[in-house]
Short mmCIF file of C-alpha atoms in Angstrom, two decimals:
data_model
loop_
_atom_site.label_atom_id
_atom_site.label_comp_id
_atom_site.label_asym_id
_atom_site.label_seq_id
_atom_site.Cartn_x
_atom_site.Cartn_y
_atom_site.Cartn_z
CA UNK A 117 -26.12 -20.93 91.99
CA UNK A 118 -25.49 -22.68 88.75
CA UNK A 119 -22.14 -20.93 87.28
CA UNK A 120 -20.51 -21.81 83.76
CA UNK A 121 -16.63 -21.19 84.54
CA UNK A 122 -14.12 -20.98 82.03
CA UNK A 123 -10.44 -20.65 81.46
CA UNK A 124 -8.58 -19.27 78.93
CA UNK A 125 -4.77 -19.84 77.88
CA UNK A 126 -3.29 -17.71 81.00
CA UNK A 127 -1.66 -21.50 81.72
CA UNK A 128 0.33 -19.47 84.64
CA UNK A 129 -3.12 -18.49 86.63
CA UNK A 130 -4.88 -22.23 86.20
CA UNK A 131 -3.86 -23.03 89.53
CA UNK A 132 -4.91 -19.73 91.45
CA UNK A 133 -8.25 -20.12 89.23
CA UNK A 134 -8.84 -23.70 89.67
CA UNK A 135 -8.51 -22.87 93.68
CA UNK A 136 -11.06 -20.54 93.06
CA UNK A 137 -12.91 -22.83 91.38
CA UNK A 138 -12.79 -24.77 94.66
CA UNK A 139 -13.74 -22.83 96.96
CA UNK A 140 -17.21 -21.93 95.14
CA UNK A 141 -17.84 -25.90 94.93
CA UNK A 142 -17.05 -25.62 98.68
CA UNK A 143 -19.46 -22.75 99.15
CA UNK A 144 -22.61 -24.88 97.23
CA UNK A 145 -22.79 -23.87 93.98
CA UNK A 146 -22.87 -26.04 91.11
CA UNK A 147 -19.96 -25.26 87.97
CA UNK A 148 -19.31 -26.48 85.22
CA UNK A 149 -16.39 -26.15 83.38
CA UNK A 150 -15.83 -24.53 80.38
CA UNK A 151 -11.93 -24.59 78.58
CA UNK A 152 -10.82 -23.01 75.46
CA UNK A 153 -9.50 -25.34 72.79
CA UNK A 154 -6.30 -24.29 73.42
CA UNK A 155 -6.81 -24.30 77.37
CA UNK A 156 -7.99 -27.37 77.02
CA UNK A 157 -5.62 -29.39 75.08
CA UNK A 158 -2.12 -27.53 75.48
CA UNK A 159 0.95 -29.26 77.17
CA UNK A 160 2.57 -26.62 79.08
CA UNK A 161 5.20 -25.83 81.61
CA UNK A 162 2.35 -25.18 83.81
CA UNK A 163 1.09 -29.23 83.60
CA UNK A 164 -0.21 -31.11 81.26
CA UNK A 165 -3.32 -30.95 79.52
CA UNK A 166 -5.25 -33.95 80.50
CA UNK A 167 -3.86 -33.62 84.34
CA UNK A 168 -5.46 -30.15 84.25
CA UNK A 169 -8.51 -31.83 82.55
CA UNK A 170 -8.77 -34.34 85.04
CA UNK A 171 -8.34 -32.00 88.59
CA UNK A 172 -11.24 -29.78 87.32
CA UNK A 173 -13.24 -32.63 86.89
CA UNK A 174 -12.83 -34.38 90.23
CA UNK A 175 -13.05 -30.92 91.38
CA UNK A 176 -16.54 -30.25 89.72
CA UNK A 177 -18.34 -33.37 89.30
CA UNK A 178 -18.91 -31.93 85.98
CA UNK A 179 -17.14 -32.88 82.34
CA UNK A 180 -15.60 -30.26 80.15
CA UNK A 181 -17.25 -28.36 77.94
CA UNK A 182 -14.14 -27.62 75.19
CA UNK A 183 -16.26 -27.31 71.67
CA UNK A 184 -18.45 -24.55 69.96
CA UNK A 185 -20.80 -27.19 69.50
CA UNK A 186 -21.14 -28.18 73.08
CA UNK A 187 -21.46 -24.67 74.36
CA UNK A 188 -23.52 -23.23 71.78
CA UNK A 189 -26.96 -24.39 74.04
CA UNK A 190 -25.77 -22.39 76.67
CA UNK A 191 -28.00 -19.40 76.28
CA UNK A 192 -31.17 -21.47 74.76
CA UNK A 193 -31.09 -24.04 77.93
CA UNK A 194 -30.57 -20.88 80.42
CA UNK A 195 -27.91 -23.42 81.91
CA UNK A 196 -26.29 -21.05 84.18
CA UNK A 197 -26.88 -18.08 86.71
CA UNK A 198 -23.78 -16.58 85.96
CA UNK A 199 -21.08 -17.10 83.29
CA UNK A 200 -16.92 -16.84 84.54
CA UNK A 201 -14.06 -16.03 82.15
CA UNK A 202 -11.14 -16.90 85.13
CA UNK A 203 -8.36 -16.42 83.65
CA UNK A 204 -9.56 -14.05 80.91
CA UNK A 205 -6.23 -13.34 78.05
CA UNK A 206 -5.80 -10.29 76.16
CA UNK A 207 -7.28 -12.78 73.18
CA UNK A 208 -10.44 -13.58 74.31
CA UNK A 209 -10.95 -9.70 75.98
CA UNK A 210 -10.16 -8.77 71.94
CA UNK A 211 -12.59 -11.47 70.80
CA UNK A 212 -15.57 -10.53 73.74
CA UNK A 213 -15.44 -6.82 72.68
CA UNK A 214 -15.68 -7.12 69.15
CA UNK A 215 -18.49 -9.74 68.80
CA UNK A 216 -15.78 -12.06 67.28
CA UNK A 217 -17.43 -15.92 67.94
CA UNK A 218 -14.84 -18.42 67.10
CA UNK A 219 -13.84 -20.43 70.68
CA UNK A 220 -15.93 -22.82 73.43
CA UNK A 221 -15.56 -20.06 75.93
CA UNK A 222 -16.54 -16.87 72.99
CA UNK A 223 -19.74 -19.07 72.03
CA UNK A 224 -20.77 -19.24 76.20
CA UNK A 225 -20.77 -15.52 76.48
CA UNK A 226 -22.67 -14.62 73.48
CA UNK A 227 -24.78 -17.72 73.79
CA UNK A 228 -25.53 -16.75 77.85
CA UNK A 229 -25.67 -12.77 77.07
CA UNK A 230 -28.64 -13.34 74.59
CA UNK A 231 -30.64 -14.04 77.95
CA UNK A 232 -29.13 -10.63 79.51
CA UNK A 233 -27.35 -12.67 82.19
CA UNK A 234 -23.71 -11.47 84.06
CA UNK A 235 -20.19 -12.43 82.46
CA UNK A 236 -17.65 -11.68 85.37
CA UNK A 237 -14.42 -11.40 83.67
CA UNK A 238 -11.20 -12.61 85.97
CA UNK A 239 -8.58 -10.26 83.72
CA UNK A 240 -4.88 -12.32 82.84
CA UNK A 241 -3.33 -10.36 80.85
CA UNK A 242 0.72 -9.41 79.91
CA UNK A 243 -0.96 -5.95 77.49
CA UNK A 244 -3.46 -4.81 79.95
CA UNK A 245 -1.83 -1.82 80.04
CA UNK A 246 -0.76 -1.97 76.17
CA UNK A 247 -3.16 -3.39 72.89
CA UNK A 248 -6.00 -5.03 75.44
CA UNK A 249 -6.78 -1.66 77.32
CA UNK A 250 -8.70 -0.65 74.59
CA UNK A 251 -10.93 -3.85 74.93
CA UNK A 252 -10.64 -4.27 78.12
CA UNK A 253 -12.47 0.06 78.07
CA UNK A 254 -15.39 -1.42 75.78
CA UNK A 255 -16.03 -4.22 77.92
CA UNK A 256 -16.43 -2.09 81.25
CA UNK A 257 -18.75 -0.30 79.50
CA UNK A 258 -20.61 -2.81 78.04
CA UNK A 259 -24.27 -4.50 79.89
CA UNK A 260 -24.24 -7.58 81.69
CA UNK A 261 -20.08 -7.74 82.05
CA UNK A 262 -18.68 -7.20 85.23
CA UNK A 263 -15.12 -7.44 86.69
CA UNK A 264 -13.08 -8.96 89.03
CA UNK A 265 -10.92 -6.06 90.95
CA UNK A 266 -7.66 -6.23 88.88
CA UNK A 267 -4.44 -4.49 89.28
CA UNK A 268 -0.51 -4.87 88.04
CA UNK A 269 1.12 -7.74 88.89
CA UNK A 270 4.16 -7.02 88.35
CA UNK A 271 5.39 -3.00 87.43
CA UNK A 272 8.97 -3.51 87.31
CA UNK A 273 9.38 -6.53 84.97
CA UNK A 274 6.05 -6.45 83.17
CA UNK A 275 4.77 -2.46 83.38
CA UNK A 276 1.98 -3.39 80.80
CA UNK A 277 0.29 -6.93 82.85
CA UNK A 278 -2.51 -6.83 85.00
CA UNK A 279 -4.31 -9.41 86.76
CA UNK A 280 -7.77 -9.82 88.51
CA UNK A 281 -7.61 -10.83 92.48
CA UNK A 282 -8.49 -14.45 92.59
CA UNK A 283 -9.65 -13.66 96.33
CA UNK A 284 -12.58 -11.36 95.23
CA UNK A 285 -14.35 -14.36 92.28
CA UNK A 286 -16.81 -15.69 94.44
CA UNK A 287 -17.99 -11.77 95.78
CA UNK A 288 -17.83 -10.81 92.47
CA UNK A 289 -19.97 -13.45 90.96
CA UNK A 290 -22.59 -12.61 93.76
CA UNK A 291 -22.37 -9.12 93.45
CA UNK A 292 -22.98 -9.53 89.42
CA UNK A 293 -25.85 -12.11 89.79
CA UNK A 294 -27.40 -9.77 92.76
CA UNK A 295 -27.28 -6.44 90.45
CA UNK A 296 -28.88 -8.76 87.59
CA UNK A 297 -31.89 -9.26 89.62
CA UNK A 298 -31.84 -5.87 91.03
CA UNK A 299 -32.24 -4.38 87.40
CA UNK A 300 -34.87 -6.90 85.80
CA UNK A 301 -36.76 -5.67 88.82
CA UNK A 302 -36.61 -1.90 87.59
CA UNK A 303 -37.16 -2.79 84.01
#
């Protein structure tokens, strides 16, 4: 399967994401990567930005995509099966539900929904619970976005973050592109 996977700023998930990112490489599919700007060009406690870069491209075989420009032929070049959002922030939930177009990862989902294809979304959020439930609500009721199980990560020191489980991507992404095909059939 051809999959477009993209991270978001959740710098403290890259490296459970980019080990998911591994194992569906491992299990024959083809990714390429997709960063935010600020994903892909932020120093951070986490690493740095060009070390990050560099992993997910030995990783991938693939280069970066990182600009509006570069991802905006997404949807008319029907490049991939199934689009990723793993890590997804609170931001880019905000951004996904209200149509709001203004990132590399943003432009990938509305350029790959125009075709009526699956956006799993890998949740990474601190204000699940908080200001992103709302969005978070319009996107699980929205066509063609599916989820990641997610669940609190944390209820004692941060009773408002959730996170999606990293084990469950690769079922996930199956289970969305499998549904896809299931429903073109009945339509």
């Amino acid at each position: 399967m051809n999959i477009g996977y993209c991270l978001t700023g959740s710098f403290c998930t890259f490296s459970k994401s980019i080990e998911a990112m591994k194992m569906l490489v491992k299990s024959g599919h083809s990714i390429t990567p997709i960063m935010s700007e600020n994903a892909y060009s932020t120093d951070t406690r986490f690493g740095r930005a060009v070390d990050i870069q560099n992993e997910i491209i030995e990783i991938t075989g693939n280069s970066i995509i990182h600009t509006i420009e570069q991802a905006e032929p997404i949807g008319p070049k029907k490049m991939f099966d199934v689009l990723a959002i793993i890590p997804c922030t609170g931001n880019t939930l905000a951004k996904l539900a209200n149509g709001i177009v203004d990132t590399s990862v943003t432009m990938a989902a509305k350029s790959h929904l125009r075709n009526s294809r699956p956006v799993v979304v890998g949740i990474s959020t601190n204000d699940a619970l908080g200001g992103a439930a709302k969005n978070i609500g319009a996107l699980l009721n929205y066509k063609n976005y599916y989820f990641v199980p997610f669940g609190m990560d944390n209820y004692m020191l941060k009773p408002k973050s959730m996170v999606c489980n990293f084990d469950k991507i690769e079922e996930t992404i199956m289970l969305a592109k499998n549904s896809t095909e299931i429903m073109k059939k009945i339509y």
